[in-house]
C-alpha positions as CSV (number, residue, x, y, z in Angstrom):
1,M,0.0,0.0,0.0
2,T,1.3,3.5,-0.9
3,A,1.8,5.8,2.0
4,T,-0.4,8.9,2.1
5,P,1.3,12.0,0.7
6,I,2.1,14.6,3.4
7,I,3.4,17.1,0.8
8,E,2.0,17.6,-2.7
9,V,3.8,19.8,-5.2
10,R,2.3,20.5,-8.6
11,D,3.5,22.6,-11.6
12,L,5.9,24.6,-9.4
13,R,8.0,27.3,-11.0
14,L,10.8,28.8,-9.0
15,G,13.0,31.9,-9.6
16,W,13.2,35.6,-9.2
17,S,11.3,36.7,-12.3
18,R,10.0,35.4,-15.6
19,D,13.4,36.0,-17.0
20,A,15.3,34.4,-14.1
21,V,13.8,30.9,-13.6
22,L,15.5,28.2,-11.6
23,L,12.9,25.4,-11.9
24,E,10.0,24.8,-14.2
25,S,6.9,22.6,-13.9
26,A,8.2,20.7,-10.8
27,A,5.9,18.0,-9.5
28,F,6.4,15.4,-6.7
29,D,4.9,14.0,-3.6
30,V,6.5,13.3,-0.2
31,R,4.9,10.3,1.5
32,E,4.2,10.2,5.2
33,G,7.0,8.5,7.2
34,E,9.7,8.6,4.6
35,I,13.1,10.3,4.4
36,F,12.9,12.3,1.1
37,G,16.0,13.9,-0.5
38,I,16.2,17.0,-2.7
39,L,19.4,16.5,-4.8
40,G,21.2,18.5,-7.4
41,R,24.4,20.2,-8.3
42,S,25.3,23.6,-7.0
43,A,22.9,26.4,-8.1
44,S,20.3,24.0,-9.3
45,G,17.7,25.4,-6.9
46,K,17.7,23.0,-4.0
47,T,17.7,25.5,-1.1
48,T,15.3,27.8,-3.0
49,L,12.9,24.9,-3.3
50,L,13.2,24.2,0.4
51,R,12.6,27.9,1.3
52,V,9.5,27.8,-0.9
53,L,8.2,24.6,0.8
54,I,8.5,26.2,4.2
55,G,6.9,29.5,3.1
56,L,10.0,31.7,3.3
57,E,9.7,32.5,-0.4
58,E,6.8,32.6,-2.9
59,P,6.9,30.5,-6.1
60,L,6.4,32.1,-9.4
61,A,3.6,29.6,-10.2
62,G,2.2,26.3,-9.1
63,S,0.9,24.9,-5.8
64,I,2.1,23.3,-2.6
65,Y,-0.1,21.4,-0.2
66,I,1.1,20.2,3.2
67,R,-1.5,17.8,4.7
68,G,-4.0,19.1,2.1
69,I,-3.5,22.8,3.2
70,G,-1.6,25.4,1.2
71,P,1.9,26.3,2.4
72,P,2.1,28.1,5.7
73,R,3.2,31.7,5.9
74,V,6.0,32.7,8.2
75,G,4.6,34.5,11.2
76,A,1.1,33.0,10.7
77,G,1.2,31.0,13.9
78,R,2.7,27.8,15.2
79,P,4.4,26.1,12.2
80,P,3.4,22.5,11.4
81,Y,7.0,21.5,10.9
82,G,10.6,22.0,12.2
83,V,13.5,23.4,10.2
84,M,17.2,23.0,10.5
85,F,19.2,25.4,8.4
86,Q,22.5,24.6,6.9
87,S,24.6,26.8,9.2
88,G,22.5,25.7,12.2
89,A,21.4,29.4,12.6
90,L,21.8,29.2,16.4
91,F,21.9,32.5,18.3
92,G,25.5,32.9,19.4
93,S,24.7,35.0,22.5
94,M,22.4,32.3,23.9
95,T,23.2,28.8,25.3
96,V,22.2,25.7,23.4
97,G,19.3,25.1,25.9
98,Q,18.1,28.7,25.4
99,N,18.2,28.2,21.6
100,V,16.1,25.0,21.8
101,A,13.7,26.7,24.2
102,L,12.9,29.6,21.8
103,P,10.1,27.9,19.8
104,L,8.5,26.7,23.0
105,Q,8.5,30.1,24.6
106,R,7.1,31.7,21.5
107,Y,4.4,29.2,20.5
108,T,3.3,27.6,23.8
109,R,2.2,28.6,27.3
110,L,4.2,26.0,29.1
111,S,5.8,26.8,32.4
112,G,9.5,27.4,32.7
113,A,9.9,24.1,34.4
114,A,8.0,22.3,31.6
115,I,10.0,24.0,28.9
116,E,13.3,23.1,30.6
117,A,12.2,19.4,30.8
118,M,11.3,19.4,27.1
119,V,14.6,21.0,26.2
120,R,16.5,18.4,28.1
121,A,14.5,15.7,26.5
122,K,15.2,17.0,23.0
123,L,18.9,17.4,23.7
124,R,19.0,13.9,25.1
125,L,17.5,12.6,21.9
126,V,20.4,14.0,19.9
127,G,23.0,13.1,22.5
128,L,23.7,16.6,23.6
129,E,22.2,17.1,27.0
130,E,25.6,17.8,28.6
131,A,26.0,20.8,26.3
132,M,22.7,22.5,27.4
133,H,24.5,25.4,29.1
134,Q,27.3,25.9,26.5
135,L,27.4,28.6,23.9
136,P,27.3,27.6,20.2
137,A,30.8,28.9,19.7
138,T,32.2,26.2,22.0
139,L,30.6,23.4,20.0
140,S,32.1,21.3,17.2
141,G,30.5,21.2,13.8
142,G,28.7,18.0,14.5
143,M,27.4,19.2,17.8
144,L,26.1,22.4,16.2
145,K,24.1,20.2,13.7
146,R,22.7,18.1,16.6
147,A,21.7,21.2,18.5
148,A,20.0,22.6,15.4
149,I,18.1,19.3,14.9
150,A,17.0,19.4,18.6
151,R,15.6,23.0,18.1
152,A,13.8,21.9,15.0
153,M,12.2,19.1,17.0
154,S,11.3,21.3,20.0
155,L,7.6,21.7,19.1
156,E,7.3,17.9,18.3
157,P,6.4,18.3,14.7
158,A,5.7,15.3,12.5
159,L,7.6,16.9,9.6
160,L,11.2,18.0,9.5
161,F,13.0,20.0,6.9
162,L,16.8,19.7,7.0
163,D,19.1,21.8,4.8
164,E,22.5,20.0,4.1
165,P,22.6,18.3,7.5
166,A,25.9,16.5,6.8
167,S,27.7,19.3,4.9
168,G,31.0,20.5,6.2
169,L,31.6,17.5,8.4
170,D,34.3,14.9,8.3
171,P,33.1,11.5,7.0
172,V,32.8,9.9,10.4
173,T,30.8,12.7,11.9
174,A,28.6,13.0,8.8
175,A,27.8,9.3,9.1
176,E,26.9,9.8,12.7
177,I,24.5,12.6,11.8
178,D,23.0,10.4,9.1
179,R,22.4,7.6,11.6
180,L,20.9,10.1,14.1
181,I,18.4,11.4,11.5
182,A,17.4,7.8,10.5
183,T,17.0,6.8,14.1
184,L,14.8,9.8,14.9
185,A,12.7,9.4,11.8
186,R,12.1,5.7,12.3
187,G,11.8,5.8,16.1
188,L,9.4,8.8,16.2
189,G,7.6,8.2,12.9
190,L,8.8,11.5,11.4
191,T,8.7,12.6,7.8
192,V,12.0,14.2,6.8
193,V,12.7,16.3,3.8
194,M,16.3,17.1,3.3
195,V,18.4,19.0,0.9
196,T,21.7,17.3,0.3
197,H,24.4,16.6,-2.3
198,E,26.1,14.0,0.0
199,L,25.9,10.6,-1.8
200,G,26.7,8.8,1.4
201,T,23.6,10.3,2.9
202,V,21.5,9.6,-0.1
203,N,22.6,5.9,-0.4
204,G,22.5,5.4,3.3
205,I,19.2,6.7,4.6
206,V,17.1,8.4,1.9
207,D,14.0,6.5,0.8
208,R,13.1,8.5,-2.3
209,C,14.5,11.6,-3.9
210,V,14.2,14.1,-6.7
211,L,17.2,15.3,-8.8
212,L,17.2,18.9,-9.9
213,D,19.0,19.9,-13.1
214,R,20.2,23.4,-13.7
215,P,20.6,23.3,-17.5
216,T,17.1,22.0,-18.1
217,K,15.6,23.8,-15.1
218,S,13.7,20.7,-14.2
219,I,13.4,17.6,-12.1
220,I,15.2,15.1,-14.3
221,A,14.7,12.1,-12.1
222,Q,12.8,11.0,-9.1
223,G,12.5,7.7,-7.2
224,V,14.4,5.3,-5.1
225,P,18.2,6.0,-5.0
226,A,19.1,2.6,-6.2
227,E,16.9,3.1,-9.3
228,L,18.5,6.5,-10.0
229,R,22.0,5.0,-9.7
230,A,21.1,2.6,-12.4
231,S,19.6,5.2,-14.7
232,T,20.7,5.3,-18.3
233,V,20.1,9.1,-18.5
234,P,23.6,10.5,-18.8
235,S,23.3,13.4,-16.4
236,V,21.6,11.3,-13.8
237,G,24.2,8.5,-13.9
238,Q,26.9,11.1,-13.9
239,F,25.6,12.7,-10.7
240,F,25.3,9.4,-8.8
241,R,28.6,8.0,-10.0
242,R,30.4,11.3,-9.3
243,E,31.7,11.5,-12.9
244,P,33.0,14.8,-14.2
245,A,31.1,16.6,-16.9
246,A,32.2,15.8,-20.5
247,T,34.5,18.4,-22.0
């Protein structure tokens, strides 16, 4: 049985104007409970697509539905998802615990004690409870990613958006972040949408994905990673086999 789509994207056009289009006629579904990858080379529109999905930018055309409702608008109330940005986007003047507490303070009426308990629980999930009172500047790259994931989970959303969660990390730490994401997704029943160009991540934990292509301004492939690796479409196989462009 096919899982219910939690996100439906139809005829989406992304860009800055009619003369500066990144992506044309994009269409795909994200199924409930899966880890879904948005792939592509640099400047193919991956992060722009993510920003449109979470309501930070408007598409030029097309539609996005999350659980049957149009995309939420930033500032329109409690968001139905959590977001981890590529840099982590933690506030440097605040401790890790204070960063994770921010969404709870803004969108709930929980007591200070309840918020502290939830913050500790989220940090425990990502293996970072001992860093609760540290400033972001004292953390390693992997710890920053974990802290950002904890903050994205603070409101207990069923849907997470992650922007390049393993980028900038050494191979061992990247693999640990991948394993953490998979463990959280499977253990908590989360749906995860991630932007990535890390093939280790794609081959290791992604259930399905779309591949964006800058020259054609389109999604040139979508499906299970193993199917895309075996694709006979030159640009698809080139991406998955890490082959240089023909000269």
